[in-house]
Each structure stands twice: as structure tokens, then as C-alpha cells.
Amino acid sequence: MRNKSYYKNLDIIRVVACIAVLLYHFGLLKGGYLAVCTFFVLSGYLSVASLFRKDKVFLKEYYYNRLLKLYLPMFVVTLITVSVVSLFPNINYLNLKPEVTSILLGYNNYWQLGANADYFARHTDSPFIHMWYISILLQFDLIFPFIYKMLDGLRKKFNRVIPVFLTGILTIFFMGYFCIFSLNHGIMEIYYDTFARIFSLLFGVFIGFIHCYYGSFLLDFLKKKPFSKIMFYTFLGLLVILYFLVSAESSYFTLGMIAVTLISGLILDYAVLDSSYELSIFDKVIKSLASKSYYIYLLQYPVLFLFEKMNLGNNLFIMIFLILVISYILSFALNIKNKEYKILRYF
């Protein structure tokens, strides 16, 4: 994992999950909300992998990188959305102000709980109803480098099995908490509460430590093609089936979230087996879309909201086209580390 080879299958997972969420927001995939569990697992896994590559973890560097990658795009999309919304006289910005504050300060998931917002109600009363997910990521990123440094310190002082063991125990504990919590609370409390959702992130962290310290635990014959490829697409197919079948109203809601989390973690064993340095045209397309998946997520509800307020109808293809175009523009403009085309990016 220390080399810079390209893991195409990781991006395939990301693109599939991104499409699932997009189709859910457009009302076309009833279980697409489950793909957020996949994103959580990937986030936890990649957080470990990115820090493992470094000889030493510097908090300033970590937070600066997360600021550019996670917070800045969210801030800009929120600012642009509020600016556009303010042009409509029938929309009262004061109603959005506390919501925007909760987004920028990273507690929107709890704000939505207090406001009795319903993510599953299939409405566009707010352009920011999907921002709860970003808030949980921000909360996780705030404490994760300290957790990583502590666990890696235990590995250096004692044994590398300790970080794996502790993150495994924490995953089981919070998965149990999620199950118990789901028995006594409403669906939105289950979906929005950070402590109820943290098990997906922790499972990704757990798999990440296993891969970094031990590599894949798969038997040798399981790592060979075509079997590894068949297994990867089998797991991916199972995820897609769950995205299609398990609606928010289903009695299998809790089980579905756990199943998607576990499958999303297990598929990583096969995803990291296939790496390359040379990219085909298909690889380049997948890589490009995956790199814009965060922007695509950020823009979905603002575009839906504005189309409704402007009475433009529910034209799926035009909305997807706009989301993609704006995603690529913002990705180009906010690539702060790129010193080329400065004037064009600022413009």
C-alpha cells in the first residue's frame, strides 16, 4: 500500500455508490441511501491508508489537507447556494440561516434532528438536507488523527495486533449500540446520530489497519484471477441488489445498513488486489468520475431545490448534466495546490 499504483476497483466502488445516492435523491432507487454506509467504510479505510504512508503524522498537515479536500468544497457550495437562493423573493433566507450555521460548524446532523427534518420524506424544502453526512465526516476527521497516533503508538510500543484488536472491538461495540439504539428510537435518530453511524467508519478503519499491518488475509488461491475478479463483482452485485431492495420503510432497514457496511468492508480485500500504473480509457473515466464524487454529492440537493423553485420540472438528464459540469468546474477551481492556470481558477 506504500506505492503509488492505481487501485481501479476502489474507484469503481466509489462511482457505484455515488450513482446509487444520486438516483436515490432523484427518487429512482429506493435503497440508494444505503450507499452512504459504503462511503463511510471507504472514508475510514482511506484515512488509515493515507496516514500509514507517512513516516510521521503532522496534525497541521492533516487538518490543512482535510480543509482543502472536505471543508472548502462544502463551504463554497453552501455559499453559492445561499447566494442563488437569496435571489428568490419567495424564499426566506432567515429560515436557512441556522441550518447554514450548523453546516459550517459541523453539527448539521444534530441540527436536523432538532428541527425534525426527515431525509426520507422525498421533499426539497431545503437545499441542504443531505449535509448531515458531511457533518459526521467532519466530526470523525476532527478526532481521527489523535486516534491513529495513539493506536500506532501502541503498535510501536507493544504489538501491531493491538490497533487491529481495539478497532475490531470498537466496531463490534458500536454495531451493537446501533442495533440497540434502533430498537428504541425513530428512523431519523438512527440515521442522523453520529454514535449510531460510527460503526461503518470504524469498520473501514479496522480493515485499513489489517491491510496496512498484515496485508490481505485471503488465501493465495483466492487472490488469483479470475477468481478474485469474480468475487469482487459478486460483492459489488450484492451491494447493488441491496441498494435496489431495502427501502427506508423496510423492516430490514437496520439489517440492510449492517449488511452494506460488512460487504463494503469485505469487498476491499478484493479491490486492492488489482492495481496498475497504466490506465485504459475506461480507467481514466472511472478515475475522473470518482475524483468528482464528493462534488457530485454536494451539488445534488441544491440543483434539485433550485429546479423546483424555478419551476423547471424534474428533468433528470439536464440536472445530472448540470451537476457534472459544475462538479468539474469547482474541482478545477478549488485545486489550490495546482499552481497552473491561477487566474482562470480564481475567475
Short mmCIF file of C-alpha atoms in Angstrom, two decimals:
data_model
loop_
_atom_site.label_atom_id
_atom_site.label_comp_id
_atom_site.label_asym_id
_atom_site.label_seq_id
_atom_site.Cartn_x
_atom_site.Cartn_y
_atom_site.Cartn_z
CA MET A 1 0.00 0.00 0.00
CA ARG A 2 3.05 2.27 0.12
CA ASN A 3 3.39 2.57 -3.64
CA LYS A 4 1.51 4.94 -5.88
CA SER A 5 -0.11 2.38 -8.14
CA TYR A 6 -3.73 2.96 -9.09
CA TYR A 7 -6.42 0.81 -7.49
CA LYS A 8 -9.16 0.98 -10.09
CA ASN A 9 -11.62 -1.17 -8.16
CA LEU A 10 -11.67 1.27 -5.23
CA ASP A 11 -12.84 3.95 -7.65
CA ILE A 12 -15.41 1.58 -9.17
CA ILE A 13 -16.92 1.10 -5.70
CA ARG A 14 -16.95 4.87 -5.20
CA VAL A 15 -18.62 5.55 -8.55
CA VAL A 16 -21.29 2.87 -7.99
CA ALA A 17 -22.06 4.28 -4.54
CA CYS A 18 -22.16 7.82 -5.94
CA ILE A 19 -24.65 6.79 -8.65
CA ALA A 20 -26.78 4.98 -6.04
CA VAL A 21 -27.05 8.09 -3.85
CA LEU A 22 -27.73 10.29 -6.86
CA LEU A 23 -30.55 8.03 -8.05
CA TYR A 24 -31.96 7.89 -4.53
CA HIS A 25 -32.12 11.68 -4.33
CA PHE A 26 -33.92 11.69 -7.68
CA GLY A 27 -36.41 9.14 -6.36
CA LEU A 28 -35.28 6.35 -8.69
CA LEU A 29 -33.51 3.92 -6.34
CA LYS A 30 -35.32 3.21 -3.08
CA GLY A 31 -32.31 1.78 -1.26
CA GLY A 32 -29.72 4.19 -2.61
CA TYR A 33 -29.41 5.83 0.82
CA LEU A 34 -27.53 2.69 1.94
CA ALA A 35 -24.60 3.68 -0.27
CA VAL A 36 -23.67 6.26 2.38
CA CYS A 37 -22.59 3.27 4.53
CA THR A 38 -20.23 2.31 1.69
CA PHE A 39 -18.81 5.85 1.63
CA PHE A 40 -18.28 5.73 5.40
CA VAL A 41 -16.36 2.45 5.13
CA LEU A 42 -14.21 3.83 2.30
CA SER A 43 -13.54 7.02 4.27
CA GLY A 44 -12.38 5.08 7.33
CA TYR A 45 -10.24 2.76 5.23
CA LEU A 46 -8.59 5.50 3.17
CA SER A 47 -7.97 7.63 6.27
CA VAL A 48 -5.81 4.85 7.70
CA ALA A 49 -4.12 4.13 4.37
CA SER A 50 -3.21 7.78 3.77
CA LEU A 51 -1.64 8.23 7.23
CA PHE A 52 0.13 4.87 7.05
CA ARG A 53 2.09 6.06 4.01
CA LYS A 54 3.60 8.89 6.07
CA ASP A 55 6.66 8.43 8.27
CA LYS A 56 5.19 10.86 10.80
CA VAL A 57 1.72 12.33 11.23
CA PHE A 58 1.65 16.12 11.48
CA LEU A 59 -1.66 17.47 12.72
CA LYS A 60 -1.25 20.78 10.90
CA GLU A 61 -0.69 19.00 7.58
CA TYR A 62 -3.57 16.59 8.19
CA TYR A 63 -6.08 19.29 9.02
CA TYR A 64 -4.88 21.52 6.16
CA ASN A 65 -5.38 18.69 3.66
CA ARG A 66 -8.83 17.88 5.05
CA LEU A 67 -9.72 21.57 4.97
CA LEU A 68 -8.91 21.73 1.26
CA LYS A 69 -10.47 18.39 0.35
CA LEU A 70 -13.57 18.25 2.55
CA TYR A 71 -14.40 21.62 4.08
CA LEU A 72 -13.55 24.10 1.30
CA PRO A 73 -15.81 22.49 -1.35
CA MET A 74 -18.65 22.27 1.18
CA PHE A 75 -18.15 25.92 2.17
CA VAL A 76 -18.13 27.11 -1.45
CA VAL A 77 -21.18 25.06 -2.49
CA THR A 78 -23.06 26.32 0.57
CA LEU A 79 -22.07 29.92 -0.13
CA ILE A 80 -23.06 29.72 -3.81
CA THR A 81 -26.36 28.03 -2.98
CA VAL A 82 -27.29 30.66 -0.39
CA SER A 83 -26.32 33.41 -2.84
CA VAL A 84 -28.55 31.98 -5.56
CA VAL A 85 -31.41 31.24 -3.17
CA SER A 86 -31.35 34.85 -1.93
CA LEU A 87 -32.37 35.95 -5.45
CA PHE A 88 -35.79 34.34 -5.00
CA PRO A 89 -38.21 36.60 -3.10
CA ASN A 90 -40.44 33.67 -2.11
CA ILE A 91 -37.62 32.01 -0.11
CA ASN A 92 -36.86 33.44 3.32
CA TYR A 93 -33.11 33.26 3.89
CA LEU A 94 -33.60 33.72 7.65
CA ASN A 95 -35.14 30.24 7.72
CA LEU A 96 -31.93 28.85 6.19
CA LYS A 97 -29.55 30.81 8.41
CA PRO A 98 -29.47 28.43 11.43
CA GLU A 99 -29.19 25.48 9.06
CA VAL A 100 -26.25 27.07 7.23
CA THR A 101 -24.58 27.80 10.58
CA SER A 102 -24.91 24.13 11.56
CA ILE A 103 -23.36 23.08 8.25
CA LEU A 104 -20.37 25.39 8.55
CA LEU A 105 -19.76 24.42 12.18
CA GLY A 106 -20.11 20.69 11.51
CA TYR A 107 -23.16 19.71 13.55
CA ASN A 108 -25.85 19.67 10.85
CA ASN A 109 -26.85 16.07 11.59
CA TYR A 110 -27.86 17.05 15.13
CA TRP A 111 -29.43 20.30 13.94
CA GLN A 112 -31.63 18.31 11.57
CA LEU A 113 -32.65 16.05 14.43
CA GLY A 114 -33.65 19.09 16.49
CA ALA A 115 -35.54 20.54 13.52
CA ASN A 116 -37.39 17.24 12.92
CA ALA A 117 -36.04 17.12 9.37
CA ASP A 118 -36.92 13.93 7.51
CA TYR A 119 -34.31 12.78 4.99
CA PHE A 120 -36.68 10.09 3.71
CA ALA A 121 -39.71 12.33 3.15
CA ARG A 122 -38.80 12.85 -0.54
CA HIS A 123 -39.14 16.64 -0.40
CA THR A 124 -36.95 19.60 -1.31
CA ASP A 125 -37.83 22.03 1.48
CA SER A 126 -34.13 22.69 1.93
CA PRO A 127 -31.14 22.56 -0.44
CA PHE A 128 -29.01 21.21 2.41
CA ILE A 129 -30.88 18.18 3.73
CA HIS A 130 -28.02 15.90 2.61
CA MET A 131 -25.33 17.81 4.53
CA TRP A 132 -25.76 15.64 7.65
CA TYR A 133 -23.32 13.18 6.06
CA ILE A 134 -20.60 15.84 5.73
CA SER A 135 -21.05 16.81 9.37
CA ILE A 136 -20.37 13.25 10.54
CA LEU A 137 -17.25 13.13 8.34
CA LEU A 138 -16.05 16.44 9.81
CA GLN A 139 -16.63 15.17 13.35
CA PHE A 140 -14.71 11.98 12.52
CA ASP A 141 -11.83 13.90 10.91
CA LEU A 142 -11.58 16.16 13.94
CA ILE A 143 -10.56 13.31 16.23
CA PHE A 144 -9.19 10.64 13.86
CA PRO A 145 -5.52 11.76 13.71
CA PHE A 146 -5.35 11.57 17.52
CA ILE A 147 -6.87 8.09 17.46
CA TYR A 148 -4.45 6.98 14.74
CA LYS A 149 -1.41 8.36 16.57
CA MET A 150 -2.47 6.64 19.78
CA LEU A 151 -3.08 3.29 18.08
CA ASP A 152 0.10 3.47 16.02
CA GLY A 153 1.99 4.35 19.19
CA LEU A 154 0.63 1.20 20.84
CA ARG A 155 1.72 -0.77 17.79
CA LYS A 156 5.29 0.57 18.06
CA LYS A 157 5.50 0.03 21.82
CA PHE A 158 3.80 -3.34 22.07
CA ASN A 159 2.49 -5.18 19.00
CA ARG A 160 0.76 -4.38 15.73
CA VAL A 161 -2.11 -6.66 16.65
CA ILE A 162 -3.29 -4.10 19.25
CA PRO A 163 -4.65 -1.45 16.81
CA VAL A 164 -6.42 -4.19 14.86
CA PHE A 165 -7.86 -5.74 18.02
CA LEU A 166 -9.01 -2.41 19.50
CA THR A 167 -10.66 -1.13 16.31
CA GLY A 168 -12.32 -4.52 15.86
CA ILE A 169 -13.71 -4.36 19.41
CA LEU A 170 -14.88 -0.77 18.91
CA THR A 171 -16.59 -1.74 15.65
CA ILE A 172 -18.47 -4.58 17.35
CA PHE A 173 -19.37 -2.34 20.30
CA PHE A 174 -20.79 0.46 18.15
CA MET A 175 -22.52 -2.00 15.84
CA GLY A 176 -24.22 -3.40 18.94
CA TYR A 177 -25.03 0.16 20.04
CA PHE A 178 -26.56 0.79 16.61
CA CYS A 179 -28.76 -2.31 16.90
CA ILE A 180 -29.94 -1.47 20.43
CA PHE A 181 -30.42 2.20 19.52
CA SER A 182 -32.57 1.19 16.54
CA LEU A 183 -34.96 -0.70 18.85
CA ASN A 184 -35.77 2.35 20.97
CA HIS A 185 -35.53 5.32 18.61
CA GLY A 186 -37.10 6.63 15.42
CA ILE A 187 -35.64 6.13 11.99
CA MET A 188 -34.22 9.66 11.73
CA GLU A 189 -32.44 9.40 15.08
CA ILE A 190 -30.91 6.13 13.87
CA TYR A 191 -29.86 7.66 10.57
CA TYR A 192 -28.52 11.01 11.82
CA ASP A 193 -26.90 10.16 15.16
CA THR A 194 -23.10 10.14 14.94
CA PHE A 195 -22.65 7.40 17.54
CA ALA A 196 -25.21 5.20 15.76
CA ARG A 197 -23.40 5.61 12.42
CA ILE A 198 -19.79 5.49 13.57
CA PHE A 199 -19.58 1.69 13.25
CA SER A 200 -19.34 1.97 9.45
CA LEU A 201 -16.38 4.34 9.67
CA LEU A 202 -14.74 2.16 12.33
CA PHE A 203 -15.14 -0.96 10.22
CA GLY A 204 -13.27 0.81 7.43
CA VAL A 205 -10.56 1.80 9.92
CA PHE A 206 -10.40 -1.82 11.13
CA ILE A 207 -9.93 -3.18 7.59
CA GLY A 208 -7.39 -0.43 6.93
CA PHE A 209 -5.21 -1.46 9.88
CA ILE A 210 -5.40 -5.11 8.82
CA HIS A 211 -4.27 -4.30 5.29
CA CYS A 212 -1.53 -1.89 6.41
CA TYR A 213 -0.02 -4.17 9.05
CA TYR A 214 -0.73 -7.64 7.69
CA GLY A 215 -1.90 -7.32 4.11
CA SER A 216 -4.87 -9.31 2.86
CA PHE A 217 -5.87 -12.38 4.86
CA LEU A 218 -7.21 -14.07 1.73
CA LEU A 219 -5.76 -17.45 0.85
CA ASP A 220 -3.41 -17.46 -2.14
CA PHE A 221 -5.85 -19.16 -4.50
CA LEU A 222 -8.47 -16.53 -3.65
CA LYS A 223 -6.10 -13.75 -4.72
CA LYS A 224 -5.57 -15.11 -8.21
CA LYS A 225 -7.51 -14.09 -11.30
CA PRO A 226 -10.12 -14.78 -12.46
CA PHE A 227 -11.42 -15.82 -9.02
CA SER A 228 -10.53 -12.51 -7.31
CA LYS A 229 -12.25 -10.59 -10.10
CA ILE A 230 -15.35 -12.79 -9.89
CA MET A 231 -15.53 -12.28 -6.13
CA PHE A 232 -15.09 -8.52 -6.43
CA TYR A 233 -18.00 -8.18 -8.85
CA THR A 234 -20.08 -10.65 -6.83
CA PHE A 235 -19.75 -8.46 -3.74
CA LEU A 236 -20.38 -5.37 -5.85
CA GLY A 237 -23.50 -7.03 -7.25
CA LEU A 238 -24.72 -7.79 -3.71
CA LEU A 239 -24.34 -4.12 -2.81
CA VAL A 240 -26.32 -3.06 -5.86
CA ILE A 241 -29.07 -5.59 -5.06
CA LEU A 242 -29.37 -4.16 -1.53
CA TYR A 243 -29.47 -0.63 -2.98
CA PHE A 244 -32.44 -1.74 -5.06
CA LEU A 245 -34.34 -3.77 -2.47
CA VAL A 246 -34.07 -2.24 1.02
CA SER A 247 -36.17 0.90 1.26
CA ALA A 248 -36.22 3.16 4.32
CA GLU A 249 -39.69 1.79 5.14
CA SER A 250 -38.46 -1.81 5.08
CA SER A 251 -38.44 -3.91 8.24
CA TYR A 252 -34.89 -4.84 7.16
CA PHE A 253 -33.68 -1.22 7.40
CA THR A 254 -31.25 -1.86 10.29
CA LEU A 255 -30.08 -5.20 8.87
CA GLY A 256 -29.59 -3.58 5.47
CA MET A 257 -27.27 -0.92 6.87
CA ILE A 258 -25.21 -3.53 8.71
CA ALA A 259 -25.08 -5.81 5.65
CA VAL A 260 -23.95 -2.98 3.34
CA THR A 261 -21.27 -1.96 5.86
CA LEU A 262 -19.91 -5.52 6.13
CA ILE A 263 -19.98 -6.17 2.39
CA SER A 264 -18.36 -2.78 1.70
CA GLY A 265 -15.51 -3.76 4.03
CA LEU A 266 -15.10 -7.28 2.72
CA ILE A 267 -15.02 -6.18 -0.91
CA LEU A 268 -11.91 -4.12 -0.11
CA ASP A 269 -9.92 -7.36 0.21
CA TYR A 270 -10.50 -7.95 -3.49
CA ALA A 271 -10.45 -4.30 -4.57
CA VAL A 272 -6.82 -3.77 -3.53
CA LEU A 273 -5.57 -6.89 -5.32
CA ASP A 274 -5.92 -5.27 -8.74
CA SER A 275 -3.50 -2.37 -9.17
CA SER A 276 -1.81 -0.88 -12.21
CA TYR A 277 0.34 2.01 -13.36
CA GLU A 278 -1.01 2.31 -16.90
CA LEU A 279 -4.63 3.38 -17.27
CA SER A 280 -7.01 2.44 -20.08
CA ILE A 281 -9.63 4.91 -21.32
CA PHE A 282 -12.22 3.21 -19.10
CA ASP A 283 -9.89 3.51 -16.10
CA LYS A 284 -9.41 7.21 -16.78
CA VAL A 285 -13.16 7.80 -16.98
CA ILE A 286 -13.77 5.92 -13.72
CA LYS A 287 -10.90 7.75 -12.01
CA SER A 288 -12.19 11.12 -13.20
CA LEU A 289 -15.76 10.45 -12.00
CA ALA A 290 -14.55 9.04 -8.68
CA SER A 291 -12.43 12.12 -8.04
CA LYS A 292 -15.56 14.28 -8.50
CA SER A 293 -17.90 12.08 -6.43
CA TYR A 294 -17.73 14.39 -3.42
CA TYR A 295 -18.66 17.43 -5.51
CA ILE A 296 -21.44 15.45 -7.17
CA TYR A 297 -22.83 14.61 -3.74
CA LEU A 298 -22.62 18.21 -2.55
CA LEU A 299 -24.49 19.58 -5.56
CA GLN A 300 -27.38 17.12 -5.78
CA TYR A 301 -29.89 18.73 -3.44
CA PRO A 302 -29.05 22.35 -4.33
CA VAL A 303 -29.75 21.58 -8.00
CA LEU A 304 -32.96 19.69 -7.16
CA PHE A 305 -34.08 22.53 -4.88
CA LEU A 306 -33.42 25.28 -7.41
CA PHE A 307 -35.08 23.38 -10.25
CA GLU A 308 -38.21 23.11 -8.13
CA LYS A 309 -38.19 26.76 -7.08
CA MET A 310 -37.68 27.89 -10.67
CA ASN A 311 -40.50 25.59 -11.86
CA LEU A 312 -38.18 23.88 -14.35
CA GLY A 313 -39.69 20.46 -13.78
CA ASN A 314 -37.89 17.25 -12.89
CA ASN A 315 -35.71 16.85 -15.98
CA LEU A 316 -33.29 14.15 -14.87
CA PHE A 317 -30.80 14.42 -17.74
CA ILE A 318 -30.47 18.20 -17.56
CA MET A 319 -29.99 18.08 -13.77
CA ILE A 320 -27.35 15.35 -13.99
CA PHE A 321 -25.60 17.27 -16.77
CA LEU A 322 -25.55 20.44 -14.66
CA ILE A 323 -24.31 18.59 -11.59
CA LEU A 324 -21.46 17.02 -13.57
CA VAL A 325 -20.47 20.29 -15.28
CA ILE A 326 -20.48 22.30 -12.05
CA SER A 327 -18.62 19.49 -10.26
CA TYR A 328 -15.80 19.61 -12.80
CA ILE A 329 -15.67 23.42 -12.73
CA LEU A 330 -15.50 23.53 -8.93
CA SER A 331 -12.94 20.73 -8.79
CA PHE A 332 -10.73 22.67 -11.20
CA ALA A 333 -11.23 25.99 -9.41
CA LEU A 334 -10.64 24.65 -5.90
CA ASN A 335 -7.50 22.70 -6.72
CA ILE A 336 -5.45 25.10 -4.61
CA LYS A 337 -2.28 23.03 -4.73
CA ASN A 338 -2.12 23.27 -8.51
CA LYS A 339 -0.01 26.31 -9.37
CA GLU A 340 -1.03 26.33 -13.05
CA TYR A 341 -3.85 28.44 -14.52
CA LYS A 342 -4.16 30.52 -11.36
CA ILE A 343 -6.05 33.39 -12.97
CA LEU A 344 -8.51 31.05 -14.68
CA ARG A 345 -9.12 29.14 -11.44
CA TYR A 346 -9.71 32.34 -9.48
CA PHE A 347 -12.12 33.54 -12.16
#
